[in-house]
Short mmCIF file of C-alpha atoms in Angstrom, two decimals:
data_model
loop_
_atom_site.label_atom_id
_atom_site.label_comp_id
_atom_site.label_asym_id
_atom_site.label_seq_id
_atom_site.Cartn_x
_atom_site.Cartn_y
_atom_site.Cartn_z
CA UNK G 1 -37.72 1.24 44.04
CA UNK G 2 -36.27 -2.15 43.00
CA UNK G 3 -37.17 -2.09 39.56
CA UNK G 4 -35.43 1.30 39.25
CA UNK G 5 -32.38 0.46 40.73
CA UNK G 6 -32.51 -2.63 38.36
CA UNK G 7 -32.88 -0.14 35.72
CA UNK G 8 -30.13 2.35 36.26
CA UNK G 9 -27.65 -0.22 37.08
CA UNK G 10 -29.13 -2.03 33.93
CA UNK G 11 -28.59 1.30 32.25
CA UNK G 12 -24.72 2.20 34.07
CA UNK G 13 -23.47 -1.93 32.16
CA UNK G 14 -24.88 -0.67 29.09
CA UNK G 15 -23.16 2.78 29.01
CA UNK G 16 -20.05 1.15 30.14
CA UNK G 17 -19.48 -1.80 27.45
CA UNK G 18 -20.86 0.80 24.59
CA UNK G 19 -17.74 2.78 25.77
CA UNK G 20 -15.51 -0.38 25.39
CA UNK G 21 -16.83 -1.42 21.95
CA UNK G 22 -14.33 -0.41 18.86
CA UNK G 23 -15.18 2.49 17.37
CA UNK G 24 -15.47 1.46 13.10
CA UNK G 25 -15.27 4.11 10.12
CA UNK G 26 -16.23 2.52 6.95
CA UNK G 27 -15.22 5.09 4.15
CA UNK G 28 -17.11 4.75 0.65
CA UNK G 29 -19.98 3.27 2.60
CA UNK G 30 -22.16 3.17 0.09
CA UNK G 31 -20.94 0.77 -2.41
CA UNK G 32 -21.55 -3.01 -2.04
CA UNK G 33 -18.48 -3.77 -0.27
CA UNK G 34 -19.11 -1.18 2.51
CA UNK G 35 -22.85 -1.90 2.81
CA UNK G 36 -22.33 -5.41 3.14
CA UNK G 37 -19.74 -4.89 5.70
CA UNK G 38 -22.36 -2.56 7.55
CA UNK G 39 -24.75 -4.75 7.33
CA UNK G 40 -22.52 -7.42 9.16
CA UNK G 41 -21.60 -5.62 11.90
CA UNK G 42 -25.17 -4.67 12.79
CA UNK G 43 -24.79 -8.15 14.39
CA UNK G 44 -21.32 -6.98 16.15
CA UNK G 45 -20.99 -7.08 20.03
CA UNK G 46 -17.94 -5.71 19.93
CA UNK G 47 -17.81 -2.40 17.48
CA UNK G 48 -19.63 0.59 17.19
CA UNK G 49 -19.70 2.29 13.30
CA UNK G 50 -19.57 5.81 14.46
CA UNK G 51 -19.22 7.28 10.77
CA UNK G 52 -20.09 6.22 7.54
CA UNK G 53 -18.92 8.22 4.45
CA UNK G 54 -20.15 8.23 1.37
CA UNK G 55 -19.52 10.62 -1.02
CA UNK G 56 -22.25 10.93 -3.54
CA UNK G 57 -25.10 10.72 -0.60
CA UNK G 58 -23.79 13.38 2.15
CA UNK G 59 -26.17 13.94 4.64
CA UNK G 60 -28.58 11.80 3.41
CA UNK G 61 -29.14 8.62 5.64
CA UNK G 62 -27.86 5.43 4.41
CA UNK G 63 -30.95 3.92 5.33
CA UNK G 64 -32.79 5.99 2.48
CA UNK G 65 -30.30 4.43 0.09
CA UNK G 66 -30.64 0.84 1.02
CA UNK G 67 -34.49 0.85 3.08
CA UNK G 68 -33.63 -2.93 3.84
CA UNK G 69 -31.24 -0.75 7.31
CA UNK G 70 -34.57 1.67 7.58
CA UNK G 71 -34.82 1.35 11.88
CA UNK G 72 -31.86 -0.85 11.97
CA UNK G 73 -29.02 1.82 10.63
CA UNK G 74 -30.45 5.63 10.25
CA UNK G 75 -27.12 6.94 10.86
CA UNK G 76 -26.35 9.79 8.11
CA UNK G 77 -23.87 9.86 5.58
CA UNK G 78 -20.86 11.78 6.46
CA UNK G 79 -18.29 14.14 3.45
CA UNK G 80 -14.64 12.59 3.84
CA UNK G 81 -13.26 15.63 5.61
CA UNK G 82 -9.65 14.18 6.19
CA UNK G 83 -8.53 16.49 8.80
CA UNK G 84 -11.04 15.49 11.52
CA UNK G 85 -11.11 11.75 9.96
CA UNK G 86 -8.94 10.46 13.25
CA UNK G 87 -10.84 11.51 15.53
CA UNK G 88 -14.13 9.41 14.61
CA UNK G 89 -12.64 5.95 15.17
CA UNK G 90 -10.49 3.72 16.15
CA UNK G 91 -10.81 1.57 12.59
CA UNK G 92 -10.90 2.21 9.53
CA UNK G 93 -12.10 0.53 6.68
CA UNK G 94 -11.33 1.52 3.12
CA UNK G 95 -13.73 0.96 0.18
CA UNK G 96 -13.04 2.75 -1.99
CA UNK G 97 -10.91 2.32 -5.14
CA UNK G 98 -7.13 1.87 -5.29
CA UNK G 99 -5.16 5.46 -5.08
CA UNK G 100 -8.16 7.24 -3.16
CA UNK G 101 -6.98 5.78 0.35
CA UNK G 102 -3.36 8.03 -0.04
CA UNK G 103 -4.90 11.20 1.00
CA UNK G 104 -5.71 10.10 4.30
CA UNK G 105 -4.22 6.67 5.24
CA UNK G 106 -0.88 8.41 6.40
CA UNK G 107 -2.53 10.82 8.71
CA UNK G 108 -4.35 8.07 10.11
CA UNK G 109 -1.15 5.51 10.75
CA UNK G 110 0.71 8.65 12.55
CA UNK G 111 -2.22 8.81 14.85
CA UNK G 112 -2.21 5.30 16.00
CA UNK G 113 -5.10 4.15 13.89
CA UNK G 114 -5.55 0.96 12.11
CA UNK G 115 -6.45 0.64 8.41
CA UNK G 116 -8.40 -2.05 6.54
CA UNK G 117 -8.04 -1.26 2.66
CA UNK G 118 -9.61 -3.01 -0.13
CA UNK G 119 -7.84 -1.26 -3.08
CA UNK G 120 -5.19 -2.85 -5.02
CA UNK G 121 -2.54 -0.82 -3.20
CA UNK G 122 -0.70 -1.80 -0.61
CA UNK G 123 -1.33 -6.30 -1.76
CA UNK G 124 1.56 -6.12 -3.06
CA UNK G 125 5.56 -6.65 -1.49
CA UNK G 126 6.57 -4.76 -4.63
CA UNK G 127 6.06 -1.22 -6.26
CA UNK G 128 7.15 -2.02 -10.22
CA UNK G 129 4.71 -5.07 -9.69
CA UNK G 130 2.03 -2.86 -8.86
CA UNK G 131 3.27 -0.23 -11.16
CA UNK G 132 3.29 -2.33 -14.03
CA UNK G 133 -0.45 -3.97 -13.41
CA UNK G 134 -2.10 -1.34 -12.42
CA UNK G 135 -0.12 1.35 -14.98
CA UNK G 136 0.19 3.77 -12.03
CA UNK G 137 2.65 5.41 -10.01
CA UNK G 138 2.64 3.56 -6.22
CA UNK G 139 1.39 6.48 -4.18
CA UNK G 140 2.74 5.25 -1.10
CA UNK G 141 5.53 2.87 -1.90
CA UNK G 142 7.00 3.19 1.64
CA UNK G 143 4.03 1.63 3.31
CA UNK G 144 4.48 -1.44 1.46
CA UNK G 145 7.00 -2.67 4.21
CA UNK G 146 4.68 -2.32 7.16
CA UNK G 147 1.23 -3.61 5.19
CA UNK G 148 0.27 -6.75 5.65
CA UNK G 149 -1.80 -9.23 2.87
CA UNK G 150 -5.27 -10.28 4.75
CA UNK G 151 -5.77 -13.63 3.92
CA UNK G 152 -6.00 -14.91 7.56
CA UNK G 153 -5.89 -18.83 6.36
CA UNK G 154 -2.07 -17.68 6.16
CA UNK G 155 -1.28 -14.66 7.47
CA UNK G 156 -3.41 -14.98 10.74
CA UNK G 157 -0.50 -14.10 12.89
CA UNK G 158 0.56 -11.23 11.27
CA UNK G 159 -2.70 -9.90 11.04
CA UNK G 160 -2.97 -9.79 14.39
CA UNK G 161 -0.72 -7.19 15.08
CA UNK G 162 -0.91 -5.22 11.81
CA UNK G 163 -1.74 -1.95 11.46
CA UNK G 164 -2.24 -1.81 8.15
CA UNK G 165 -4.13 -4.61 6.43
CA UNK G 166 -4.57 -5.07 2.74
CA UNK G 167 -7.82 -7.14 1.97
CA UNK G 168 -7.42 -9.09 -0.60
CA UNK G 169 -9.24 -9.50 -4.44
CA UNK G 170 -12.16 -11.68 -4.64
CA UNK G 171 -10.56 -13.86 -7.41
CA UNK G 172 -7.08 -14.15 -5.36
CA UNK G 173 -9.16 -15.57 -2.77
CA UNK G 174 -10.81 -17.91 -4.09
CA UNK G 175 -7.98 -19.04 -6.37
CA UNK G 176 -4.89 -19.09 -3.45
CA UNK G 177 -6.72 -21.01 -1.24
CA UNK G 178 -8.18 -23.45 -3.94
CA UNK G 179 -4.70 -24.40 -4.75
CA UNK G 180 -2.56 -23.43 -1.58
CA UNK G 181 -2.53 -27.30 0.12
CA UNK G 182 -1.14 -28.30 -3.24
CA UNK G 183 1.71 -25.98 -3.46
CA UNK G 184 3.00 -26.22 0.30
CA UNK G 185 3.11 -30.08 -0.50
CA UNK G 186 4.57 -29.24 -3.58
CA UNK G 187 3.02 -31.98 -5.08
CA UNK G 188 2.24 -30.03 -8.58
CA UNK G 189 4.01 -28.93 -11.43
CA UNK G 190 4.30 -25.11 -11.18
CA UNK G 191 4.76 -24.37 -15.13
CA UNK G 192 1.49 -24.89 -16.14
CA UNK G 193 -1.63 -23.54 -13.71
CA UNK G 194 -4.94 -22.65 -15.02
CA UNK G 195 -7.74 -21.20 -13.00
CA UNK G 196 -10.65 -20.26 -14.80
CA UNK G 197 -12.67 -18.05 -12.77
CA UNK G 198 -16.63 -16.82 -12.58
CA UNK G 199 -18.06 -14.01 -10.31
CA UNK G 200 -21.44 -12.06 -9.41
CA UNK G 201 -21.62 -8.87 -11.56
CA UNK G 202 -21.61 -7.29 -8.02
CA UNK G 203 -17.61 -8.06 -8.05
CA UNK G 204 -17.26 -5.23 -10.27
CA UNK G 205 -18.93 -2.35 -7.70
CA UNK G 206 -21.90 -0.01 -8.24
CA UNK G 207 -20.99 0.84 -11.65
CA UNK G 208 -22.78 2.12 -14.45
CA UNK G 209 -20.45 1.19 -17.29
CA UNK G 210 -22.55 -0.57 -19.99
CA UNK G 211 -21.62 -3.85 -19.60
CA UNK G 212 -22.95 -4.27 -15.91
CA UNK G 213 -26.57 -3.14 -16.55
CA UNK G 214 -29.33 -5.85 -16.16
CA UNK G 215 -30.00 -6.11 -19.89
CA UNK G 216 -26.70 -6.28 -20.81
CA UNK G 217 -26.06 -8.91 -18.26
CA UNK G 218 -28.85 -10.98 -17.65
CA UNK G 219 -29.08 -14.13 -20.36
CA UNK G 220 -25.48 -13.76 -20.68
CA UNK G 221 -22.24 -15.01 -19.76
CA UNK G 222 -18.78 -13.54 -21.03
CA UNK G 223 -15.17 -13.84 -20.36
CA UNK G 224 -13.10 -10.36 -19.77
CA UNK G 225 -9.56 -8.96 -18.88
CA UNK G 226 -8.08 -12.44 -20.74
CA UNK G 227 -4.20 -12.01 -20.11
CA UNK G 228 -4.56 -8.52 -18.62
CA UNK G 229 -6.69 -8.55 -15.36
CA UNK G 230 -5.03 -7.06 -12.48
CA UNK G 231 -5.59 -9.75 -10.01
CA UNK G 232 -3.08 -11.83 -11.94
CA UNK G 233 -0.12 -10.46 -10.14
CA UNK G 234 -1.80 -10.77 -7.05
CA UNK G 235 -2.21 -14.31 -7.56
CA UNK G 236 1.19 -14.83 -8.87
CA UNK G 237 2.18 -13.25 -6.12
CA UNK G 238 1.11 -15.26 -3.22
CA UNK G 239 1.33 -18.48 -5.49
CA UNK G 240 4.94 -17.63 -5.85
CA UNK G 241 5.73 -17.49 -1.69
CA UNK G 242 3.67 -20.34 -1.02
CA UNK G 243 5.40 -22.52 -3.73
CA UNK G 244 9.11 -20.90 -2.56
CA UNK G 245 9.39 -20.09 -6.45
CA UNK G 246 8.07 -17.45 -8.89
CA UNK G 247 4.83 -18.68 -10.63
CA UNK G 248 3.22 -17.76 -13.17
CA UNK G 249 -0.38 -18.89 -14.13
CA UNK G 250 -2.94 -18.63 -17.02
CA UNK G 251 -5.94 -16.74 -15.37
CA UNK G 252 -9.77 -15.99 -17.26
CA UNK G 253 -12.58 -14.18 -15.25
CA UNK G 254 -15.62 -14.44 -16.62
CA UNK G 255 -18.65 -12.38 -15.65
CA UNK G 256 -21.81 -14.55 -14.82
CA UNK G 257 -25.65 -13.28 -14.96
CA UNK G 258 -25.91 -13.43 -11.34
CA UNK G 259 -25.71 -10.65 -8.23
CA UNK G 260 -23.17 -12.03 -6.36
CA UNK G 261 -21.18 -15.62 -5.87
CA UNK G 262 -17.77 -16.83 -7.42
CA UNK G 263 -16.70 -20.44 -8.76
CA UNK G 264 -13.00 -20.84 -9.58
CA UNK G 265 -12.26 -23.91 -11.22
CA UNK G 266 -8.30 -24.61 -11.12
CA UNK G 267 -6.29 -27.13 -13.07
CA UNK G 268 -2.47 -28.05 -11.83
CA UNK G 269 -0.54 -31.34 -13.46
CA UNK G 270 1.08 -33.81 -10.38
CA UNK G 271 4.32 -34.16 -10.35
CA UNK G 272 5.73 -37.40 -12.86
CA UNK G 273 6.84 -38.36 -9.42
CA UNK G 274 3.55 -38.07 -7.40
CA UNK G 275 1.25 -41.14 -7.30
CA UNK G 276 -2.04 -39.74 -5.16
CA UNK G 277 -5.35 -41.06 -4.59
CA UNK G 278 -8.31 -38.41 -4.31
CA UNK G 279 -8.86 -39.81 -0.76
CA UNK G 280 -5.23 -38.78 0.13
CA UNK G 281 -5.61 -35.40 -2.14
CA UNK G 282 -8.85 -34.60 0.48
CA UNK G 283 -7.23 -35.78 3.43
CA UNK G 284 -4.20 -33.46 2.51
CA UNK G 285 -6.44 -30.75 2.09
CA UNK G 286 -8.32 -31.33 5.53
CA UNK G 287 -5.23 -31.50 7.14
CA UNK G 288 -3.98 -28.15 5.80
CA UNK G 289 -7.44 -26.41 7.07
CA UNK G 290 -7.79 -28.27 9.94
CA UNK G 291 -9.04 -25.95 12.76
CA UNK G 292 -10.25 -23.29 10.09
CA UNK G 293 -14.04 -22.03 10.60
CA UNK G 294 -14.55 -20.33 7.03
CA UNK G 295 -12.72 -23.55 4.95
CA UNK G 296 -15.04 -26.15 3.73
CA UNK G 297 -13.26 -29.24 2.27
CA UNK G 298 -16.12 -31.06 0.56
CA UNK G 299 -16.68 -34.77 0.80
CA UNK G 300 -15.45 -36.66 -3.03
CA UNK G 301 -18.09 -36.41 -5.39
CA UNK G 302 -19.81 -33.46 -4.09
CA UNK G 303 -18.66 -29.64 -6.50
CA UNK G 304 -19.68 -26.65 -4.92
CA UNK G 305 -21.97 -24.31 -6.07
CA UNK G 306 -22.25 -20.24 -5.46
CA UNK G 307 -26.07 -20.79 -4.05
CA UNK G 308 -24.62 -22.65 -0.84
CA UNK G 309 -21.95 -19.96 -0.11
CA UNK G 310 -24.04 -16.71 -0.85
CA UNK G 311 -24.37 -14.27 2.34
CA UNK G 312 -21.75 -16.41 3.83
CA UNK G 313 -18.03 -16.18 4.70
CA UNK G 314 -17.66 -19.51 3.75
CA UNK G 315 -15.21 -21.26 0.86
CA UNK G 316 -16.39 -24.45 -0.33
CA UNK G 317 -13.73 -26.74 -1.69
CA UNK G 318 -13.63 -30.07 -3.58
CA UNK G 319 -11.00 -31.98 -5.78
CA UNK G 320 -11.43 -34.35 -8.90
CA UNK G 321 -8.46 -36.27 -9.72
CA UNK G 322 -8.38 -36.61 -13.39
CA UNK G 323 -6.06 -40.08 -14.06
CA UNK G 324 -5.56 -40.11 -17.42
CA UNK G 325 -3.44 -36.79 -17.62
CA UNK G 326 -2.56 -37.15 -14.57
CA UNK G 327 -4.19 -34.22 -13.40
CA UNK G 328 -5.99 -32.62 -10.31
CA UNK G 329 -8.91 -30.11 -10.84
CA UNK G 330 -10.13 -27.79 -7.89
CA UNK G 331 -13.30 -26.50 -7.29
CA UNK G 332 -13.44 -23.60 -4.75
CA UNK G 333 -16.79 -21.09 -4.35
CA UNK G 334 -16.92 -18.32 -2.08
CA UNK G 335 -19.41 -15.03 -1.84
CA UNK G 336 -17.19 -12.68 -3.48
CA UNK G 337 -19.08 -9.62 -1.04
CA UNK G 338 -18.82 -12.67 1.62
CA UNK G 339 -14.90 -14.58 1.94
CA UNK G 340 -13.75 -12.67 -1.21
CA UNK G 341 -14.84 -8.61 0.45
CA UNK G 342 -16.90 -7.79 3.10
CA UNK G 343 -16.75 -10.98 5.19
CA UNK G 344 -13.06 -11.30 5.36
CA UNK G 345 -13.05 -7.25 6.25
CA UNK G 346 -14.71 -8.36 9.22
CA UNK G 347 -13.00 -11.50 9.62
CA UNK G 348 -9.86 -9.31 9.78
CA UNK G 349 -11.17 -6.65 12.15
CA UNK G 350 -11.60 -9.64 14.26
CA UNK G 351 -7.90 -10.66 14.23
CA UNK G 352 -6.78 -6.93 14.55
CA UNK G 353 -9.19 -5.98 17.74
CA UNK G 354 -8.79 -9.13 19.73
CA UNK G 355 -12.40 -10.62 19.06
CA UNK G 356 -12.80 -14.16 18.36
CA UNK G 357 -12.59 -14.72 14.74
CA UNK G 358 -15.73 -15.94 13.53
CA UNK G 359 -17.84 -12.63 15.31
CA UNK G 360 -20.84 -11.78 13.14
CA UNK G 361 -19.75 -13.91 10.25
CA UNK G 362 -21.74 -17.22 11.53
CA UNK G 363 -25.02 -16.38 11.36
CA UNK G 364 -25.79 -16.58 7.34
CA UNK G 365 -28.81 -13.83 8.05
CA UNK G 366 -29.76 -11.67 5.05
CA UNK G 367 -27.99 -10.15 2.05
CA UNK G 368 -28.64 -7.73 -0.70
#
């Protein structure tokens, strides 16, 4: 008689905080980005992912697609049926590429929904930016106002009471807050910024185009988009508001025979004017992060390295003060499905809902 009272009321809690928990969509579930953000919330008190859509795998389960979820997520794979989208959640989160999300991202907004969206569309404060980069029309230009950039290192605030979030690029992330400390103490020269940049062929999606294939990328190592990649602007961008002056910088991606991982490595002349020690470069830069969970100012001496960020929402950072051109070089690595995707999707679901920031993202766990 005990035990089954214990049971039922054991039973009544459980009912009532699953009817409390957040209700997450994750559209374009299948790719790396949404997986990985799946696979994080699996360790989630707070949300529930009632729907996962995937396009190319309708009603199959998405534990058939990626067996490492078989028993933990069996859930089926839902068609993107946009009229009956807002009623399956109470956030969304966008994977899918830029100019997809404008068919339904409206409709969504007008019912009181919030919106996590990692395409290139809504990063930027300007259309003709956009426009120009990614040689497309701005779908919906007018949203551009009410969007907010979701780097939370300095935008927390904001965040919190956006309804429309725009994660950012995995290179942007790793390069703005690399070289962020340096620009708010405007200790650098702004004319002449170069951030050469490496990343996982996972940063590209679940493509087939020839050059992401195994033999095409394994043994190899190759720079691409030199001059032209999108994520430029975005860098520029943000450079340009944290400096209080437009920037403009030299940026390479290079595409390394690895899954997943990132290594920027940025170079920024002092000032004429500045005389710094490294000691008072990494103070400067623990000071600026103080309090921050995910930023890892590294002790002098020590470079990061992709391995100790992997299935993490971590960014490792270190400095090297180079005297004789008077010259600091940053090191900053992140996961760029982690910090530079699907951890800071989480990390910004956090802000939005009202749970504690670091939720799910402490626990390293597994990763694909």
């Amino acid at each position: 008689m005990i035990n089954n009272s214990l049971c039922n009321f054991s039973n009544s809690v459980n009912e009532h905080n699953k009817e409390k928990k957040t209700k997450v969509v994750i559209v374009g579930a299948t790719g790396y980005v949404g997986i990985e953000i799946l696979r994080i919330l699996q360790g989630h008190p707070g949300v529930e992912v009632t729907a996962v859509i995937g396009q190319s795998f309708v009603g199959q389960k998405i534990s058939n697609v990626y067996p490492n979820l078989r028993g933990i997520f069996d859930m089926e794979c839902s068609a993107l049926d946009i009229d009956s989208l807002p009623e399956l959640g109470d956030i969304y989160i966008n994977c899918l590429p830029h100019g997809v999300s404008k068919d339904y991202i409206p409709l969504l907004l007008e019912k009181g929904k919030k919106i996590i969206d990692h395409g290139g569309d809504f990063r930027y404060k300007k259309a003709d930016v956009y426009e120009k980069w990614y040689k497309t029309k701005h779908p919906l230009p007018e949203l551009l106002e009410i969007s907010v950039y979701g780097l939370p290192e300095l935008y927390r605030h904001k965040i919190r009471n956006a309804s429309l979030v725009a994660n950012p690029g995995c290179y942007p992330t790793c390069s703005i807050l690399g070289i962020a400390p340096l620009l708010a103490n405007k200790i650098i020269d702004t004319k002449n910024i170069i951030i050469d940049a490496a990343s996982g062929v996972s940063g590209a999606g679940r493509k087939t185009d020839l050059m992401y294939p195994f033999c095409e990328c394994t043994e190899n190592f190759k720079a691409y988009g030199v001059a032209t990649h999108r994520h430029t602007s975005e860098i520029e961008q943000e450079l340009s508001i944290l400096a209080g002056e437009e920037i403009m910088v030299s940026f390479t991606p290079h595409l390394a025979p690895m899954k997943r991982g990132m290594l920027a490595t940025i170079y920024a002349n002092l000032k004429d004017n500045v005389k710094v020690s490294l000691d008072e470069l990494i103070e400067l830069y623990r000071e600026y992060y103080k309090g921050e969970t995910f930023v890892r100012i590294l002790d002098k001496g020590e470079l990061p390295e992709t391995k100790n960020v992997v299935g993490s929402n971590f960014i490792d950072i270190s400095l090297v003060l180079d005297q004789r051109l008077n010259r600091v070089i940053v090191l900053s690595a992140i996961d760029n499905l982690g910090k530079g995707a699907s951890g800071q999707a989480v990390q910004d679901l956090n802000l939005m809902c009202g749970f504690p920031e670091h939720t799910a993202l402490t626990n390293p766990g597994l990763y694909l």
